[in-house]
Coordinates of C-alpha atoms in Angstrom, one line a residue:
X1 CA 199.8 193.0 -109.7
X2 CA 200.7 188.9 -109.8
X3 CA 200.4 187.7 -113.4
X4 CA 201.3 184.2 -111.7
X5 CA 198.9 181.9 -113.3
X6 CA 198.8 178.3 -110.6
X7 CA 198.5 175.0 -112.7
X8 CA 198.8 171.5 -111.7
X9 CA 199.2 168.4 -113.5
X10 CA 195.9 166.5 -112.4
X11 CA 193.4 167.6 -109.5
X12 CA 193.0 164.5 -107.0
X13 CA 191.1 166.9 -104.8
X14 CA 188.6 167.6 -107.2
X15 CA 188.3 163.9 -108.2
X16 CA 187.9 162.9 -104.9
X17 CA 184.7 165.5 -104.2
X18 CA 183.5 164.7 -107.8
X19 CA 183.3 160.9 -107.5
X20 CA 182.5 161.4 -103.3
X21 CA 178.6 161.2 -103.9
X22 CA 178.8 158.7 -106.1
X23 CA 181.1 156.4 -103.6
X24 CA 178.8 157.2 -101.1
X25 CA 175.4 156.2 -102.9
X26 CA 177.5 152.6 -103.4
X27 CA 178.7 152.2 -100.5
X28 CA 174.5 153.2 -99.0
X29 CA 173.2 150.8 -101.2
X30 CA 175.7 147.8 -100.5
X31 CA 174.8 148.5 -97.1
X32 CA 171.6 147.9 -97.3
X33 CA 171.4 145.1 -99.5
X34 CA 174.2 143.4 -97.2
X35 CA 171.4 143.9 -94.4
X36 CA 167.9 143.6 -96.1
X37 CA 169.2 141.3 -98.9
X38 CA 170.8 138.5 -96.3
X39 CA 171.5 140.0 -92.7
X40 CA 173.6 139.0 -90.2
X41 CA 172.8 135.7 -87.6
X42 CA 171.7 137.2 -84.2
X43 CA 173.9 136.6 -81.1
X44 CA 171.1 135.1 -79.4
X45 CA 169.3 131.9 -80.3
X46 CA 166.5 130.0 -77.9
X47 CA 166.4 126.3 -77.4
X48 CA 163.5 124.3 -76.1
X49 CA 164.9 121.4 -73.7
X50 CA 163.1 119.7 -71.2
X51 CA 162.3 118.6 -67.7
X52 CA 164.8 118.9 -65.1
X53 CA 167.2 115.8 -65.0
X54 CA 166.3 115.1 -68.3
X55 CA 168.5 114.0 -71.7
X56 CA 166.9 116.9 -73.6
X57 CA 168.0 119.3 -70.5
X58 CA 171.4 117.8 -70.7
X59 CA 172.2 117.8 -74.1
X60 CA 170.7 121.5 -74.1
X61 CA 173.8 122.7 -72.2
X62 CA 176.1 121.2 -74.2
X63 CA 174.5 122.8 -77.4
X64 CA 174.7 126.3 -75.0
X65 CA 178.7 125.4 -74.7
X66 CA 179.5 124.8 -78.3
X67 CA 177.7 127.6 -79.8
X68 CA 179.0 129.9 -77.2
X69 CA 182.3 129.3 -78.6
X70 CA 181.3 130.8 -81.8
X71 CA 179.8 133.6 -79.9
X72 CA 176.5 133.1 -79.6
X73 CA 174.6 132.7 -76.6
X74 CA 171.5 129.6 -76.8
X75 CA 169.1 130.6 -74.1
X76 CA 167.5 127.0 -72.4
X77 CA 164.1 127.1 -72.7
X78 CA 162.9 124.3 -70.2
X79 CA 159.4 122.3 -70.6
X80 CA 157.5 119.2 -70.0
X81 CA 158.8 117.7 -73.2
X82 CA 158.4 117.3 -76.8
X83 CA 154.7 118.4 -77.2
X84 CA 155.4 121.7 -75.5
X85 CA 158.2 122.2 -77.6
X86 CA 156.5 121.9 -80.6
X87 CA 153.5 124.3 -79.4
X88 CA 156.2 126.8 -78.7
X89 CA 158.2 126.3 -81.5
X90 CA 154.8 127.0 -83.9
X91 CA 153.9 130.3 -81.4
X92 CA 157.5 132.0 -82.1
X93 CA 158.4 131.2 -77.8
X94 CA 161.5 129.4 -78.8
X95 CA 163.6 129.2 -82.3
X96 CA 164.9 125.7 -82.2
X97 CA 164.1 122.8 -79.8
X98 CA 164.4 119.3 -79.6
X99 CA 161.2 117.3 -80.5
X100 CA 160.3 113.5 -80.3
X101 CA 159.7 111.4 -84.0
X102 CA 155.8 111.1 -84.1
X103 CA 154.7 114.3 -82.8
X104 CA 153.9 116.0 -85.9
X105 CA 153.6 115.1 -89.7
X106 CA 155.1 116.4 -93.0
X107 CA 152.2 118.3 -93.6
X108 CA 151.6 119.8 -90.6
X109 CA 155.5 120.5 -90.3
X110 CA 155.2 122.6 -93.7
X111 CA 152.1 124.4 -92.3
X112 CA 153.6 125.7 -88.9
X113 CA 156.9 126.5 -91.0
X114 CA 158.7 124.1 -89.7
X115 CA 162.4 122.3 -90.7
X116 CA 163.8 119.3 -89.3
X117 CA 168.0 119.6 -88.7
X118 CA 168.1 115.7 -88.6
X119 CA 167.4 113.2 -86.1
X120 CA 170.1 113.1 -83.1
X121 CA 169.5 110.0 -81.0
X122 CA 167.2 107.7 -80.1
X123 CA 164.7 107.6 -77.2
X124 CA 163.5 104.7 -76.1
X125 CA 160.0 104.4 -74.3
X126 CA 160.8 103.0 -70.7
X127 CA 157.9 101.9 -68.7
X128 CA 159.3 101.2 -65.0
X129 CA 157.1 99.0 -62.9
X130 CA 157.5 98.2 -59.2
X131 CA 157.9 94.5 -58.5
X132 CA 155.5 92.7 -56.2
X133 CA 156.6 90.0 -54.2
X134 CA 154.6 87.1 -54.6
X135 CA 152.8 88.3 -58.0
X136 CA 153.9 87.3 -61.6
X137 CA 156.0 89.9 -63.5
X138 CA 154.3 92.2 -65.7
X139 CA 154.7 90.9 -69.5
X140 CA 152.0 92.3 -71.5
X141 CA 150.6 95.7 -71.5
X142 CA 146.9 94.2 -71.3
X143 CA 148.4 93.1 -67.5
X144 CA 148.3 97.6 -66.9
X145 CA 144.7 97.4 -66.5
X146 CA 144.2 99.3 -63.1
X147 CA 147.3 100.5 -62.1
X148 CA 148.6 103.1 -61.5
X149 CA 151.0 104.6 -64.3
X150 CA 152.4 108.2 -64.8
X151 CA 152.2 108.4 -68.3
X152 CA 154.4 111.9 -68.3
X153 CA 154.0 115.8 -67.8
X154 CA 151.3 117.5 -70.0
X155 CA 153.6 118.4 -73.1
X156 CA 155.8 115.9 -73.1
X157 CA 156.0 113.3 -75.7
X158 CA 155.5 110.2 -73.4
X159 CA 151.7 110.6 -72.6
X160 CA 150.7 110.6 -76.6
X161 CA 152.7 107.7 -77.3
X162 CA 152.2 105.9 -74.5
X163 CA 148.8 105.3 -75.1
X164 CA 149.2 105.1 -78.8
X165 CA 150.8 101.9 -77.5
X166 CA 147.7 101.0 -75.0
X167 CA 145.3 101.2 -77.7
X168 CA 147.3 99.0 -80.3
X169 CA 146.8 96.1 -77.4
X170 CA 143.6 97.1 -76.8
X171 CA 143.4 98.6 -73.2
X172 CA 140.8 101.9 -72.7
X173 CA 142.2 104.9 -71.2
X174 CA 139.7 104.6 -68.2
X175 CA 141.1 100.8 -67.7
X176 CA 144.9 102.5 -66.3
X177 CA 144.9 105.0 -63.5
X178 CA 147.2 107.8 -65.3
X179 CA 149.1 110.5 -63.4
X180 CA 150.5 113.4 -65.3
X181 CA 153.5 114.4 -62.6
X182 CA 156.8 115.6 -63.8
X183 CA 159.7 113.2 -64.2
X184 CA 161.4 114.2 -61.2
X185 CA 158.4 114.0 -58.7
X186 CA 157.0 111.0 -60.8
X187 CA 160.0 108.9 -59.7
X188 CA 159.5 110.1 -55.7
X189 CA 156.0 108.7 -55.8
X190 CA 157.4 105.4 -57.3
X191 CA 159.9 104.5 -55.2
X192 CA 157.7 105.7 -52.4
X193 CA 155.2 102.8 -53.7
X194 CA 152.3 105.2 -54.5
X195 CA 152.2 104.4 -57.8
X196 CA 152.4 101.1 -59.8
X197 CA 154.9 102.6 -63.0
X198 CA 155.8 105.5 -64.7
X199 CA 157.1 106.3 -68.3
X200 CA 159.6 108.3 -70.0
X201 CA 161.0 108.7 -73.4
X202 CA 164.1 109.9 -73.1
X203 CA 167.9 109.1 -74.6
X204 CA 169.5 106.5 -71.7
X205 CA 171.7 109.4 -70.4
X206 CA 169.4 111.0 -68.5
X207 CA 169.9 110.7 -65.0
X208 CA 166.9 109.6 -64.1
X209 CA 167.1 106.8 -66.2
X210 CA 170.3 105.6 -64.8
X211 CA 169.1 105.4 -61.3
X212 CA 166.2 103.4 -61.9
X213 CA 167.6 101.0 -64.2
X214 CA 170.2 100.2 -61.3
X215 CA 167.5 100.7 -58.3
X216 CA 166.4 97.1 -56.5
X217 CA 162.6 96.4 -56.8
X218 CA 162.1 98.7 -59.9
X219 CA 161.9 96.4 -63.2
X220 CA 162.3 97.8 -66.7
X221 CA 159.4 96.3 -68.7
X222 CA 160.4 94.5 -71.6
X223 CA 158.8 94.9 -75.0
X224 CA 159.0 91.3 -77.1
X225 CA 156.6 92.6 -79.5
X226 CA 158.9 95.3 -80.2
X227 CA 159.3 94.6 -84.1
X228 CA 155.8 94.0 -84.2
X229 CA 155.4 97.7 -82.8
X230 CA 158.2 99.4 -85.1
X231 CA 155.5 98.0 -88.3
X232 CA 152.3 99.4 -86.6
X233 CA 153.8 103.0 -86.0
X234 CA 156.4 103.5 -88.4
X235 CA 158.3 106.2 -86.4
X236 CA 159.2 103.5 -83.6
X237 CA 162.2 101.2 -84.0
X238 CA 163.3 98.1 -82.5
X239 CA 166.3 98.7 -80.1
X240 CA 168.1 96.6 -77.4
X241 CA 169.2 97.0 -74.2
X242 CA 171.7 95.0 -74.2
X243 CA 173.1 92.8 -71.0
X244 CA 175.1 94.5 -69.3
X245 CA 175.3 97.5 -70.3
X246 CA 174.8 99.5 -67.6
X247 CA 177.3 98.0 -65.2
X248 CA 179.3 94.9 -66.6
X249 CA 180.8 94.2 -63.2
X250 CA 177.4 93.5 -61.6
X251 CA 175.6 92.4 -64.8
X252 CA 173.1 94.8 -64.9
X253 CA 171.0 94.5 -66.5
X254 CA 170.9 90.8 -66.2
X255 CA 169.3 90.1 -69.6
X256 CA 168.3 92.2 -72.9
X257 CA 165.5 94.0 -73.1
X258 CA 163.5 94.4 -76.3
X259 CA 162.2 98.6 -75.9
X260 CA 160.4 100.9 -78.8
X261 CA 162.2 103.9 -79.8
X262 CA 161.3 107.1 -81.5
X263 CA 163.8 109.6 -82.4
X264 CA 164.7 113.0 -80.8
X265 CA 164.8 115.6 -83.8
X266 CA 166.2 119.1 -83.8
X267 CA 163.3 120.9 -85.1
X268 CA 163.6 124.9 -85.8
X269 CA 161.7 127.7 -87.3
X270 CA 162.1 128.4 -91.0
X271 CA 163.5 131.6 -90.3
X272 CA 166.1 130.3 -88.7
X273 CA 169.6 132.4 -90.0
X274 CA 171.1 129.8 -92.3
X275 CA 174.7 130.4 -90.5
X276 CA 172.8 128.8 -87.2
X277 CA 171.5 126.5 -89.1
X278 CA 175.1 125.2 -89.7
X279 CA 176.1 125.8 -86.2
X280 CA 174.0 123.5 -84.8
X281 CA 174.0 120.9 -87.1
X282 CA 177.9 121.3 -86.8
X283 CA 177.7 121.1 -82.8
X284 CA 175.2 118.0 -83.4
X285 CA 178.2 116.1 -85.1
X286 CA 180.1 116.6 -82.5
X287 CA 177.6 115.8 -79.5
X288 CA 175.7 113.1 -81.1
X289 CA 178.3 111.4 -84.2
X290 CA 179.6 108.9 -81.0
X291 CA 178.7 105.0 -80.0
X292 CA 176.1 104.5 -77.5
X293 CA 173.5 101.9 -76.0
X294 CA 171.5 102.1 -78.8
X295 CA 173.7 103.4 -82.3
X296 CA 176.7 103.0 -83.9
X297 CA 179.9 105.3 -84.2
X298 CA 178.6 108.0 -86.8
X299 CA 174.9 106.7 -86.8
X300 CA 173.6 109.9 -85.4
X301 CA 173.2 112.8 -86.8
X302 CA 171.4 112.2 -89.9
X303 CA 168.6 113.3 -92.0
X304 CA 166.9 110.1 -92.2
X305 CA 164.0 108.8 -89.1
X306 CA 162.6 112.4 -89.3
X307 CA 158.9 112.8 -90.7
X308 CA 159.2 116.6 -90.5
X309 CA 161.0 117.8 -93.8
X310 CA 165.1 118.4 -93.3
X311 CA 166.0 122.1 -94.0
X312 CA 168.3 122.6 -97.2
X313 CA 171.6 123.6 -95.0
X314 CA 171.3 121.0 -93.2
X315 CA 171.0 118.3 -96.1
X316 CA 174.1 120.1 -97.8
X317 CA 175.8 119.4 -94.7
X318 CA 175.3 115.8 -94.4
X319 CA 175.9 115.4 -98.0
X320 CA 178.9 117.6 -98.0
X321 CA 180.0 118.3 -94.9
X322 CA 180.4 121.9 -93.3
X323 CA 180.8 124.8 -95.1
X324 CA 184.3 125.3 -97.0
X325 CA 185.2 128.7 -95.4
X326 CA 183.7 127.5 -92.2
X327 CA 186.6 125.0 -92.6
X328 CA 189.5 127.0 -92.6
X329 CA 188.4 130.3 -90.4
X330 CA 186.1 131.5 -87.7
X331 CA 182.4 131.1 -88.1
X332 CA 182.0 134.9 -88.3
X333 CA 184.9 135.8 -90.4
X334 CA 183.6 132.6 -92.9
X335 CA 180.2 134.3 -92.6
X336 CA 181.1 137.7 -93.7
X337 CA 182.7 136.3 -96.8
X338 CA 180.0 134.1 -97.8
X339 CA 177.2 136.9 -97.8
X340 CA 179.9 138.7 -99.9
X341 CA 178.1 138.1 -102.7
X342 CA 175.1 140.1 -102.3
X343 CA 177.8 143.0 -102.5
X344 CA 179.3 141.7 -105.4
X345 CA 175.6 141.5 -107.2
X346 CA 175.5 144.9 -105.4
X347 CA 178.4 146.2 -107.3
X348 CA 178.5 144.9 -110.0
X349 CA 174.8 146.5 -111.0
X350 CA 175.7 150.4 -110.5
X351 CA 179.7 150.4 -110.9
X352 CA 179.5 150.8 -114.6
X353 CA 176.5 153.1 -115.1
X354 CA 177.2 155.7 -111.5
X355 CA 181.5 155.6 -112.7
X356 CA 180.0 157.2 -115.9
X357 CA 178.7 160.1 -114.1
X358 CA 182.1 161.2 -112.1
X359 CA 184.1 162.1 -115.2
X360 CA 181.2 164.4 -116.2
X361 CA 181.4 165.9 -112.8
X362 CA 184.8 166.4 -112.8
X363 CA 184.8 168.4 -115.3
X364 CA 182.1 170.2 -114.5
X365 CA 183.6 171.0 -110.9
X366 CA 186.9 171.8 -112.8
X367 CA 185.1 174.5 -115.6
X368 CA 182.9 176.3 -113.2
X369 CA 186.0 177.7 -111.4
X370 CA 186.5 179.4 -114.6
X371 CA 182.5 179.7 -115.6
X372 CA 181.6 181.7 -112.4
X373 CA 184.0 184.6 -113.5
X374 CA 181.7 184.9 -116.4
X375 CA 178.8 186.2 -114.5
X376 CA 181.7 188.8 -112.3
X377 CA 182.2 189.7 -116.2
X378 CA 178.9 189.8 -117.2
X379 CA 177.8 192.1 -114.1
X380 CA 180.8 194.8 -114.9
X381 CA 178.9 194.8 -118.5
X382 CA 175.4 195.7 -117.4
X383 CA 177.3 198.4 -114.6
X384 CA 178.8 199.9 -117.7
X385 CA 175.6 199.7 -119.8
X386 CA 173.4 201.3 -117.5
X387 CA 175.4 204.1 -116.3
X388 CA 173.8 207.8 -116.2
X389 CA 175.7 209.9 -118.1
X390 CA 175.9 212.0 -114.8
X391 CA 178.1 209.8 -113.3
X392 CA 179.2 207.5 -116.8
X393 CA 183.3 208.6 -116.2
X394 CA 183.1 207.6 -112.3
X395 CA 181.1 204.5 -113.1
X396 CA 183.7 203.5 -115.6
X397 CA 186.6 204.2 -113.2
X398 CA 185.3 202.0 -110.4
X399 CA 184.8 198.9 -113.0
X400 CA 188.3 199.5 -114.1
X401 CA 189.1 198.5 -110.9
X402 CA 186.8 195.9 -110.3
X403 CA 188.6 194.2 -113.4
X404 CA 191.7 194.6 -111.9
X405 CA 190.1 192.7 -109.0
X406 CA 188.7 190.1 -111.2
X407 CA 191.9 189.4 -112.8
X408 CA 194.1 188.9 -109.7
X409 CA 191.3 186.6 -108.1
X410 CA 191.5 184.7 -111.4
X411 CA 195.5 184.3 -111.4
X412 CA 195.2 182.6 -108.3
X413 CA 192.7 179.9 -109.6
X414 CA 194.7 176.7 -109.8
X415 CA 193.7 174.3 -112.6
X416 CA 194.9 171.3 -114.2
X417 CA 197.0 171.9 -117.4
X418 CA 194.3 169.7 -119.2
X419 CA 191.8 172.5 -118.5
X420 CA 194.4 175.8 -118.9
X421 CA 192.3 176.8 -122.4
X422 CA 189.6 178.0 -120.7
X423 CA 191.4 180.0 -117.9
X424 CA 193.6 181.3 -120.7
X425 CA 190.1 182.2 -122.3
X426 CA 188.8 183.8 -119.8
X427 CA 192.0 185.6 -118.9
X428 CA 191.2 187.4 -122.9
X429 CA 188.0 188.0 -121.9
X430 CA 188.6 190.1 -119.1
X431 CA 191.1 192.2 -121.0
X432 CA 188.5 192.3 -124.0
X433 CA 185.9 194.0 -121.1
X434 CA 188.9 196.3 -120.5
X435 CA 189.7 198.0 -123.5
X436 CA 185.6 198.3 -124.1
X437 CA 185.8 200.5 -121.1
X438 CA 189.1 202.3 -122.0
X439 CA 187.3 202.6 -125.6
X440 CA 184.2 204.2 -123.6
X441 CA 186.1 206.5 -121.5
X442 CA 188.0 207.8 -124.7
X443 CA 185.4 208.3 -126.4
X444 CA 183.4 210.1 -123.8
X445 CA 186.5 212.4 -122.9
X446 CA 189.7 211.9 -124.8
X447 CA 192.0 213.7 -122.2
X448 CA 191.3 210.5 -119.2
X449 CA 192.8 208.1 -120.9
X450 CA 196.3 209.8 -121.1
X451 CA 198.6 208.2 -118.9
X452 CA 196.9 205.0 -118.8
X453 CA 198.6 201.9 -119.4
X454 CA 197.4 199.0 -122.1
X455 CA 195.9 197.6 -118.6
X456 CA 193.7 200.6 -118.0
X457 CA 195.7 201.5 -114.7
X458 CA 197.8 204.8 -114.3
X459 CA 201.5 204.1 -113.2

């Protein structure tokens, strides 16, 4: 029989399973925290443009190309304009879109749960007008009264501001002729002589805008009463076109022109993700921080001309610029480390009070391979106890053997050295079973018990 009792200096096995539930409930929690607590941007974002051919549409890809390089993918969500956008940016359709200065207020902003990520450009109002041989040039909007003027798509932001204008110098809505086509189609129908004018409001790189402003017999309308415009409806500003701009060589245009301008804003739901938010206001410094006709190098993008209230990430960032991580690594690896600390809060609230519960399970796990002998013990007792005194001597043979059994199952335990008191202890207990049996047998018939060793085995 092997008397080889297995110790070991410290039980990383046992560690390991005792502190496993405890690692795992951590880990569980973090996890969820890390994904109720602040979860991570989507992949996908959608952006409300504009009409085909238009500056919104254009500067829509461009946001699609930056972000994409940061892998995430900006779905273009074309409309009429900025009204649209607005109705579908307060009915969920979209998540961020571009939307004209004027359309909305601060109160109403708040209301829809709406954030402003600055103002990008400006858009001036351009009121083309075919020129008539023979008749006087158009120079005041009073001279409007029955043409015929496209005032914009329904949802675009032209029509609403357009005759915001009309009605500051007076002219009814029945006294102009208004056509709501499309951009594209409006211009057809101009050139084509069918109608008198048409309007857009739209930043001068639009196509569109480009070809009429260079296009014999079409004449830009001039606003002189521009400052006088900019006080009346404090959203507008007073910009010039200046001479030319558009082609130096052929001096086109061939003279400034005075124009009313709101701004194009970046307007996006409040539950935005907070790392988009930084994205795009990131990509907007990029696309918009340049000269043009109408700003200055680094004019655009800011957080002033807006009326809708800017969102807080986007005020830290033209205060402070982008993000410090975002500076120095990818946007997703600087991400991950800055919603870190929802696992650090994580941690450092049930570290201390769960690491106070492995030691005790340690322990435990260590002891009960020496407690669950007890009960093997404790059930060759109550055999012994209740035997018939029929069959007492053959009872008391078999849990002779049965302690034999016991005891070699127990030498191959392996414990930790730290621990060896109570193998040791239970090791005395099984012999003190042992000679109670022995002391049982010799009493009920001293003759068995000759030839047995201190053990209780014969040789």
């Amino acid at each position: 029989m092997s008397k080889i009792l297995k110790f070991t200096q410290f039980s990383f096995r046992d560690l390991i399973v005792a502190a496993a539930p405890t690692v795992l409930t951590i880990v569980g929690i973090c996890l969820l925290a890390y994904w109720l607590v602040d979860p991570a941007p989507p992949r996908t974002v959608r952006l409300g443009t504009g009409q085909e051919n238009s500056a919104y549409e254009d500067f829509g890809k461009k946001y699609a190309a930056a972000l994409a390089k940061h892998g995430v993918k900006v779905t273009l969500v074309p409309s009429a304009g900025s009204s649209e956008n607005l109705r579908n940016l307060k009915e969920g359709k979209v998540d961020i879109a571009f939307v004209q200065s004027g359309s909305t207020n601060e109160e109403a902003a708040e209301r829809e749960g709406l954030s402003s990520l600055g103002s990008l450009f400006v858009e001036p109002l351009w009121l083309f007008l075919r020129e008539d041989k023979g008749k006087p040039p158009i120079t005041q909007l009073t001279q409007l009264r029955g043409k015929k003027i496209n005032y914009g798509a329904k949802g675009a932001g032209s029509p609403r501001l357009f005759r915001q204008v009309l009605e500051l110098n007076g002219v009814e809505k029945d006294e102009v002729q208004k056509f709501s086509l499309a951009n594209t189609p409006a211009t057809v129908e101009l050139l084509e002589g069918r109608i008198d004018g048409l309007v857009f409001t739209s930043a001068p790189e639009a196509p569109l805008i480009q070809m009429l402003l260079q296009t014999p017999g079409i004449k830009l309308f001039d606003f002189s009463q521009a400052e006088a415009y900019s006080r009346k409806l404090p959203f507008l500003t007073h910009v010039v076109l200046p001479q030319g701009i558009v082609d130096l060589g052929r001096n086109i245009p061939s003279e400034d022109y005075n124009l009313i301008a709101p701004t194009a804003t970046l307007v996006a739901r409040d539950d935005l993700h907070s790392a988009l938010v930084d994205l795009f206001v990131q990509a907007a410094s990029t696309i918009h921080s340049g000269a043009g006709w109408f700003q200055q190098q680094g004019q655009f993008p800011s957080a002033k001309y807006t009326e809708i209230p800017v969102d807080p990430e986007a005020a830290k960032f033209y205060k402070s610029g982008p993000p410090f991580l975002q500076r120095y690594m990818t946007f997703w690896l600087a991400n991950f480390f800055d919603r870190m600390w929802v696992l650090v809060v994580a941690l450092g609230a049930l570290i201390l009070p769960l690491s106070k519960v492995i030691p005790p399970l340690y322990v435990w796990r260590i002891r009960s391979r020496v407690y669950k002998w007890y009960g093997q013990l404790r059930a060759v007792e109550q055999k012994v106890e209740e035997a018939q005194e029929a069959t007492r001597m053959q009872v008391y043979e078999e849990q002779l053997k049965r302690l034999d059994e016991i005891e070699e199952l127990v030498n191959q335990v392996s414990i930790p050295l730290s621990f060896a008191d109570g193998l040791y202890g239970l090791r005395s207990h099984i012999q003190f079973v042992r000679k109670r049996i022995l002391f049982l047998i010799a009493e009920a018939n001293p003759t068995a018990t000759q030839g047995l060793t201190p053990a209780g085995v014969r040789p």
